[in-house]
Amino acid sequence: MAQLLTGIQMFPAESMEPFCVEDVQKYLKVIESGQRQDLIARNIQRGPDHGIPPYSETCSWNKALNETPGDLWRKLGIVYTHPADIDLFTGGLSEAPSRGSVFGETSSGVFFTHGPGTNENTFDRYQIRNMTRRFGDFLCDNIDVLKEIRENVFELDSLINSCDQKHLLDLKIFLK
């Protein structure tokens, strides 16, 4: 296992794309009766069901226009009658990734911050900083023979660092 985990840093990661594979649509969500559900369709339906505002209310139009590639705008125009009809899930998937992330700015904000301190289930800034560990930190923690690791194991030209320089995970700060 150690060789497998160490070896993955020798190959580039696949690029993020705004499309979902058929397996996610047809096989990821199976209910008790054995019937399959389209997880993507469910996520799109959840927005209005839970009162989540559309993408246009979550992100300014200037940002949306700058962060969504033009070819995707054309495709969204085929599916949606008006830009204000685009749901948050679809809009978030359509954004170009932020620097150092596979998510666009809107999705990053939704998934990771939720405005720290706005409710009892959000993380405070110390917890968020603690969670910014990289996959390389995880590998250093779990592979005893590993002494060095790439700063970003998914980028072949990334600098190589000593495992002694990794970010430590402090689980105590999550106890309340």
PDB file of C-alpha atoms in Angstrom:
ATOM      1  CA  MET A   1       0.000   0.000   0.000  1.00  0.00           C
ATOM      2  CA  ALA A   2       2.834   2.389   0.833  1.00  0.00           C
ATOM      3  CA  GLN A   3       4.333   1.934  -2.639  1.00  0.00           C
ATOM      4  CA  LEU A   4       0.961   2.581  -4.272  1.00  0.00           C
ATOM      5  CA  LEU A   5       0.313   5.759  -2.287  1.00  0.00           C
ATOM      6  CA  THR A   6       3.860   6.992  -2.804  1.00  0.00           C
ATOM      7  CA  GLY A   7       3.734   6.212  -6.530  1.00  0.00           C
ATOM      8  CA  ILE A   8       0.629   8.271  -7.234  1.00  0.00           C
ATOM      9  CA  GLN A   9       2.614  11.467  -6.917  1.00  0.00           C
ATOM     10  CA  MET A  10       4.550  10.480 -10.031  1.00  0.00           C
ATOM     11  CA  PHE A  11       1.526  10.882 -12.317  1.00  0.00           C
ATOM     12  CA  PRO A  12      -0.403  14.061 -13.123  1.00  0.00           C
ATOM     13  CA  ALA A  13      -3.953  14.470 -11.844  1.00  0.00           C
ATOM     14  CA  GLU A  14      -6.724  14.581 -14.392  1.00  0.00           C
ATOM     15  CA  SER A  15      -8.141  18.032 -15.018  1.00  0.00           C
ATOM     16  CA  MET A  16     -11.452  19.049 -13.481  1.00  0.00           C
ATOM     17  CA  GLU A  17     -14.301  19.371 -15.932  1.00  0.00           C
ATOM     18  CA  PRO A  18     -17.891  20.526 -15.443  1.00  0.00           C
ATOM     19  CA  PHE A  19     -19.399  17.251 -16.588  1.00  0.00           C
ATOM     20  CA  CYS A  20     -20.450  14.292 -14.486  1.00  0.00           C
ATOM     21  CA  VAL A  21     -19.768  10.745 -15.542  1.00  0.00           C
ATOM     22  CA  GLU A  22     -22.685   8.450 -16.281  1.00  0.00           C
ATOM     23  CA  ASP A  23     -21.923   6.374 -13.179  1.00  0.00           C
ATOM     24  CA  VAL A  24     -22.770   9.351 -10.937  1.00  0.00           C
ATOM     25  CA  GLN A  25     -26.062   9.799 -12.730  1.00  0.00           C
ATOM     26  CA  LYS A  26     -27.105   6.164 -12.852  1.00  0.00           C
ATOM     27  CA  TYR A  27     -25.323   4.162 -10.174  1.00  0.00           C
ATOM     28  CA  LEU A  28     -24.226   6.336  -7.260  1.00  0.00           C
ATOM     29  CA  LYS A  29     -27.619   6.683  -5.591  1.00  0.00           C
ATOM     30  CA  VAL A  30     -29.559   3.430  -5.221  1.00  0.00           C
ATOM     31  CA  ILE A  31     -32.590   3.404  -2.923  1.00  0.00           C
ATOM     32  CA  GLU A  32     -33.800   0.415  -0.889  1.00  0.00           C
ATOM     33  CA  SER A  33     -36.082  -0.865  -3.645  1.00  0.00           C
ATOM     34  CA  GLY A  34     -33.036  -1.169  -5.902  1.00  0.00           C
ATOM     35  CA  GLN A  35     -34.239   1.689  -8.081  1.00  0.00           C
ATOM     36  CA  ARG A  36     -31.482   4.014  -9.233  1.00  0.00           C
ATOM     37  CA  GLN A  37     -31.743   7.761  -8.960  1.00  0.00           C
ATOM     38  CA  ASP A  38     -29.907  10.437 -10.887  1.00  0.00           C
ATOM     39  CA  LEU A  39     -27.798  12.165  -8.229  1.00  0.00           C
ATOM     40  CA  ILE A  40     -27.227  15.211 -10.428  1.00  0.00           C
ATOM     41  CA  ALA A  41     -30.966  15.703 -10.984  1.00  0.00           C
ATOM     42  CA  ARG A  42     -31.530  15.300  -7.233  1.00  0.00           C
ATOM     43  CA  ASN A  43     -28.944  17.972  -6.455  1.00  0.00           C
ATOM     44  CA  ILE A  44     -30.571  20.357  -8.927  1.00  0.00           C
ATOM     45  CA  GLN A  45     -34.012  19.701  -7.394  1.00  0.00           C
ATOM     46  CA  ARG A  46     -32.728  20.214  -3.850  1.00  0.00           C
ATOM     47  CA  GLY A  47     -32.042  23.894  -4.481  1.00  0.00           C
ATOM     48  CA  PRO A  48     -35.655  25.048  -4.764  1.00  0.00           C
ATOM     49  CA  ASP A  49     -36.846  22.343  -2.354  1.00  0.00           C
ATOM     50  CA  HIS A  50     -34.627  23.747   0.393  1.00  0.00           C
ATOM     51  CA  GLY A  51     -35.008  27.416  -0.484  1.00  0.00           C
ATOM     52  CA  ILE A  52     -31.469  27.755  -1.833  1.00  0.00           C
ATOM     53  CA  PRO A  53     -31.251  30.841  -4.041  1.00  0.00           C
ATOM     54  CA  PRO A  54     -30.300  30.418  -7.697  1.00  0.00           C
ATOM     55  CA  TYR A  55     -26.742  30.914  -8.881  1.00  0.00           C
ATOM     56  CA  SER A  56     -27.435  34.487  -9.990  1.00  0.00           C
ATOM     57  CA  GLU A  57     -28.310  35.506  -6.420  1.00  0.00           C
ATOM     58  CA  THR A  58     -25.295  33.772  -4.932  1.00  0.00           C
ATOM     59  CA  CYS A  59     -22.693  35.139  -7.308  1.00  0.00           C
ATOM     60  CA  SER A  60     -22.579  38.527  -9.049  1.00  0.00           C
ATOM     61  CA  TRP A  61     -23.126  38.529 -12.810  1.00  0.00           C
ATOM     62  CA  ASN A  62     -19.695  40.062 -13.392  1.00  0.00           C
ATOM     63  CA  LYS A  63     -18.097  37.146 -11.555  1.00  0.00           C
ATOM     64  CA  ALA A  64     -20.307  34.606 -13.302  1.00  0.00           C
ATOM     65  CA  LEU A  65     -19.429  35.977 -16.728  1.00  0.00           C
ATOM     66  CA  ASN A  66     -15.713  36.037 -15.929  1.00  0.00           C
ATOM     67  CA  GLU A  67     -15.560  32.646 -14.204  1.00  0.00           C
ATOM     68  CA  THR A  68     -17.666  30.592 -16.618  1.00  0.00           C
ATOM     69  CA  PRO A  69     -16.114  29.730 -19.994  1.00  0.00           C
ATOM     70  CA  GLY A  70     -18.082  30.985 -23.015  1.00  0.00           C
ATOM     71  CA  ASP A  71     -18.783  27.541 -24.462  1.00  0.00           C
ATOM     72  CA  LEU A  72     -20.502  26.585 -21.194  1.00  0.00           C
ATOM     73  CA  TRP A  73     -22.681  29.706 -21.337  1.00  0.00           C
ATOM     74  CA  ARG A  74     -23.897  28.571 -24.750  1.00  0.00           C
ATOM     75  CA  LYS A  75     -24.713  25.092 -23.418  1.00  0.00           C
ATOM     76  CA  LEU A  76     -26.486  26.531 -20.369  1.00  0.00           C
ATOM     77  CA  GLY A  77     -28.512  28.705 -22.753  1.00  0.00           C
ATOM     78  CA  ILE A  78     -29.892  25.565 -24.390  1.00  0.00           C
ATOM     79  CA  VAL A  79     -31.116  24.156 -21.065  1.00  0.00           C
ATOM     80  CA  TYR A  80     -32.196  27.298 -19.199  1.00  0.00           C
ATOM     81  CA  THR A  81     -34.648  29.900 -20.504  1.00  0.00           C
ATOM     82  CA  HIS A  82     -33.044  32.756 -18.573  1.00  0.00           C
ATOM     83  CA  PRO A  83     -29.682  33.071 -16.768  1.00  0.00           C
ATOM     84  CA  ALA A  84     -31.553  33.760 -13.522  1.00  0.00           C
ATOM     85  CA  ASP A  85     -32.985  30.209 -13.746  1.00  0.00           C
ATOM     86  CA  ILE A  86     -29.571  28.535 -13.341  1.00  0.00           C
ATOM     87  CA  ASP A  87     -29.463  26.639 -10.049  1.00  0.00           C
ATOM     88  CA  LEU A  88     -26.552  26.914  -7.626  1.00  0.00           C
ATOM     89  CA  PHE A  89     -25.320  23.343  -8.224  1.00  0.00           C
ATOM     90  CA  THR A  90     -25.108  23.753 -12.011  1.00  0.00           C
ATOM     91  CA  GLY A  91     -23.699  27.275 -11.786  1.00  0.00           C
ATOM     92  CA  GLY A  92     -21.056  26.144  -9.328  1.00  0.00           C
ATOM     93  CA  LEU A  93     -19.986  23.262 -11.569  1.00  0.00           C
ATOM     94  CA  SER A  94     -19.704  25.605 -14.534  1.00  0.00           C
ATOM     95  CA  GLU A  95     -17.175  27.946 -12.897  1.00  0.00           C
ATOM     96  CA  ALA A  96     -13.535  27.783 -13.849  1.00  0.00           C
ATOM     97  CA  PRO A  97     -11.463  26.446 -10.934  1.00  0.00           C
ATOM     98  CA  SER A  98      -9.913  28.928  -8.522  1.00  0.00           C
ATOM     99  CA  ARG A  99      -6.131  28.932  -8.229  1.00  0.00           C
ATOM    100  CA  GLY A 100      -5.024  25.811  -6.345  1.00  0.00           C
ATOM    101  CA  SER A 101      -8.510  24.280  -6.276  1.00  0.00           C
ATOM    102  CA  VAL A 102     -10.751  22.079  -8.386  1.00  0.00           C
ATOM    103  CA  PHE A 103     -13.720  24.256  -7.387  1.00  0.00           C
ATOM    104  CA  GLY A 104     -14.692  27.694  -8.600  1.00  0.00           C
ATOM    105  CA  GLU A 105     -14.937  30.580  -6.162  1.00  0.00           C
ATOM    106  CA  THR A 106     -18.646  30.137  -5.426  1.00  0.00           C
ATOM    107  CA  SER A 107     -18.450  26.401  -4.751  1.00  0.00           C
ATOM    108  CA  SER A 108     -15.344  26.853  -2.615  1.00  0.00           C
ATOM    109  CA  GLY A 109     -17.228  29.331  -0.479  1.00  0.00           C
ATOM    110  CA  VAL A 110     -20.291  27.124  -0.174  1.00  0.00           C
ATOM    111  CA  PHE A 111     -18.407  23.911   0.578  1.00  0.00           C
ATOM    112  CA  PHE A 112     -15.715  25.146   2.913  1.00  0.00           C
ATOM    113  CA  THR A 113     -16.570  28.331   4.748  1.00  0.00           C
ATOM    114  CA  HIS A 114     -20.302  28.971   5.067  1.00  0.00           C
ATOM    115  CA  GLY A 115     -19.312  32.171   6.859  1.00  0.00           C
ATOM    116  CA  PRO A 116     -17.493  30.909   9.954  1.00  0.00           C
ATOM    117  CA  GLY A 117     -19.502  31.399  13.102  1.00  0.00           C
ATOM    118  CA  THR A 118     -22.865  31.929  11.399  1.00  0.00           C
ATOM    119  CA  ASN A 119     -24.343  28.803  12.956  1.00  0.00           C
ATOM    120  CA  GLU A 120     -23.330  26.064  15.348  1.00  0.00           C
ATOM    121  CA  ASN A 121     -22.318  23.706  12.526  1.00  0.00           C
ATOM    122  CA  THR A 122     -19.746  25.942  10.866  1.00  0.00           C
ATOM    123  CA  PHE A 123     -16.026  25.767  11.484  1.00  0.00           C
ATOM    124  CA  ASP A 124     -14.083  28.599  13.084  1.00  0.00           C
ATOM    125  CA  ARG A 125     -10.989  30.021  11.381  1.00  0.00           C
ATOM    126  CA  TYR A 126      -8.602  27.821  13.410  1.00  0.00           C
ATOM    127  CA  GLN A 127     -10.474  24.678  12.395  1.00  0.00           C
ATOM    128  CA  ILE A 128     -10.528  25.763   8.744  1.00  0.00           C
ATOM    129  CA  ARG A 129      -6.792  26.479   8.792  1.00  0.00           C
ATOM    130  CA  ASN A 130      -6.240  23.053  10.369  1.00  0.00           C
ATOM    131  CA  MET A 131      -8.228  21.415   7.558  1.00  0.00           C
ATOM    132  CA  THR A 132      -6.068  22.957   4.831  1.00  0.00           C
ATOM    133  CA  ARG A 133      -3.694  20.049   5.057  1.00  0.00           C
ATOM    134  CA  ARG A 134      -2.608  18.639   1.756  1.00  0.00           C
ATOM    135  CA  PHE A 135      -2.810  15.059   0.581  1.00  0.00           C
ATOM    136  CA  GLY A 136       0.965  14.913   0.939  1.00  0.00           C
ATOM    137  CA  ASP A 137       0.581  15.670   4.662  1.00  0.00           C
ATOM    138  CA  PHE A 138      -1.781  12.713   4.931  1.00  0.00           C
ATOM    139  CA  LEU A 139       0.696  10.458   3.110  1.00  0.00           C
ATOM    140  CA  CYS A 140       3.558  11.561   5.385  1.00  0.00           C
ATOM    141  CA  ASP A 141       1.399  10.804   8.436  1.00  0.00           C
ATOM    142  CA  ASN A 142       0.517   7.321   7.252  1.00  0.00           C
ATOM    143  CA  ILE A 143       3.584   5.962   5.457  1.00  0.00           C
ATOM    144  CA  ASP A 144       6.438   5.464   7.901  1.00  0.00           C
ATOM    145  CA  VAL A 145       9.103   4.940   5.235  1.00  0.00           C
ATOM    146  CA  LEU A 146       8.221   8.165   3.415  1.00  0.00           C
ATOM    147  CA  LYS A 147      10.773  10.906   4.115  1.00  0.00           C
ATOM    148  CA  GLU A 148      10.033  13.384   1.302  1.00  0.00           C
ATOM    149  CA  ILE A 149       6.906  14.322  -0.629  1.00  0.00           C
ATOM    150  CA  ARG A 150       5.956  16.797  -3.314  1.00  0.00           C
ATOM    151  CA  GLU A 151       4.380  19.986  -2.002  1.00  0.00           C
ATOM    152  CA  ASN A 152       1.415  19.224  -4.242  1.00  0.00           C
ATOM    153  CA  VAL A 153       1.387  15.505  -5.040  1.00  0.00           C
ATOM    154  CA  PHE A 154      -0.841  16.132  -8.062  1.00  0.00           C
ATOM    155  CA  GLU A 155       1.623  18.474  -9.803  1.00  0.00           C
ATOM    156  CA  LEU A 156       4.719  16.841 -11.245  1.00  0.00           C
ATOM    157  CA  ASP A 157       6.741  20.066 -11.188  1.00  0.00           C
ATOM    158  CA  SER A 158       5.906  20.751  -7.537  1.00  0.00           C
ATOM    159  CA  LEU A 159       8.758  21.215  -5.068  1.00  0.00           C
ATOM    160  CA  ILE A 160       9.797  18.273  -2.927  1.00  0.00           C
ATOM    161  CA  ASN A 161       9.638  18.849   0.834  1.00  0.00           C
ATOM    162  CA  SER A 162      10.702  16.843   3.835  1.00  0.00           C
ATOM    163  CA  CYS A 163       7.880  15.097   5.675  1.00  0.00           C
ATOM    164  CA  ASP A 164       9.194  16.888   8.777  1.00  0.00           C
ATOM    165  CA  GLN A 165       7.752  20.118   7.288  1.00  0.00           C
ATOM    166  CA  LYS A 166       4.177  18.827   6.989  1.00  0.00           C
ATOM    167  CA  HIS A 167       1.152  20.498   8.529  1.00  0.00           C
ATOM    168  CA  LEU A 168       0.053  18.574  11.592  1.00  0.00           C
ATOM    169  CA  LEU A 169      -3.579  17.650  12.101  1.00  0.00           C
ATOM    170  CA  ASP A 170      -4.872  18.758  15.505  1.00  0.00           C
ATOM    171  CA  LEU A 171      -8.136  16.947  16.226  1.00  0.00           C
ATOM    172  CA  LYS A 172      -8.433  18.546  19.683  1.00  0.00           C
ATOM    173  CA  ILE A 173      -9.605  21.854  18.217  1.00  0.00           C
ATOM    174  CA  PHE A 174     -12.741  20.155  16.882  1.00  0.00           C
ATOM    175  CA  LEU A 175     -13.919  19.132  20.361  1.00  0.00           C
ATOM    176  CA  LYS A 176     -16.432  21.614  21.725  1.00  0.00           C
TER     177      LYS A 176
END
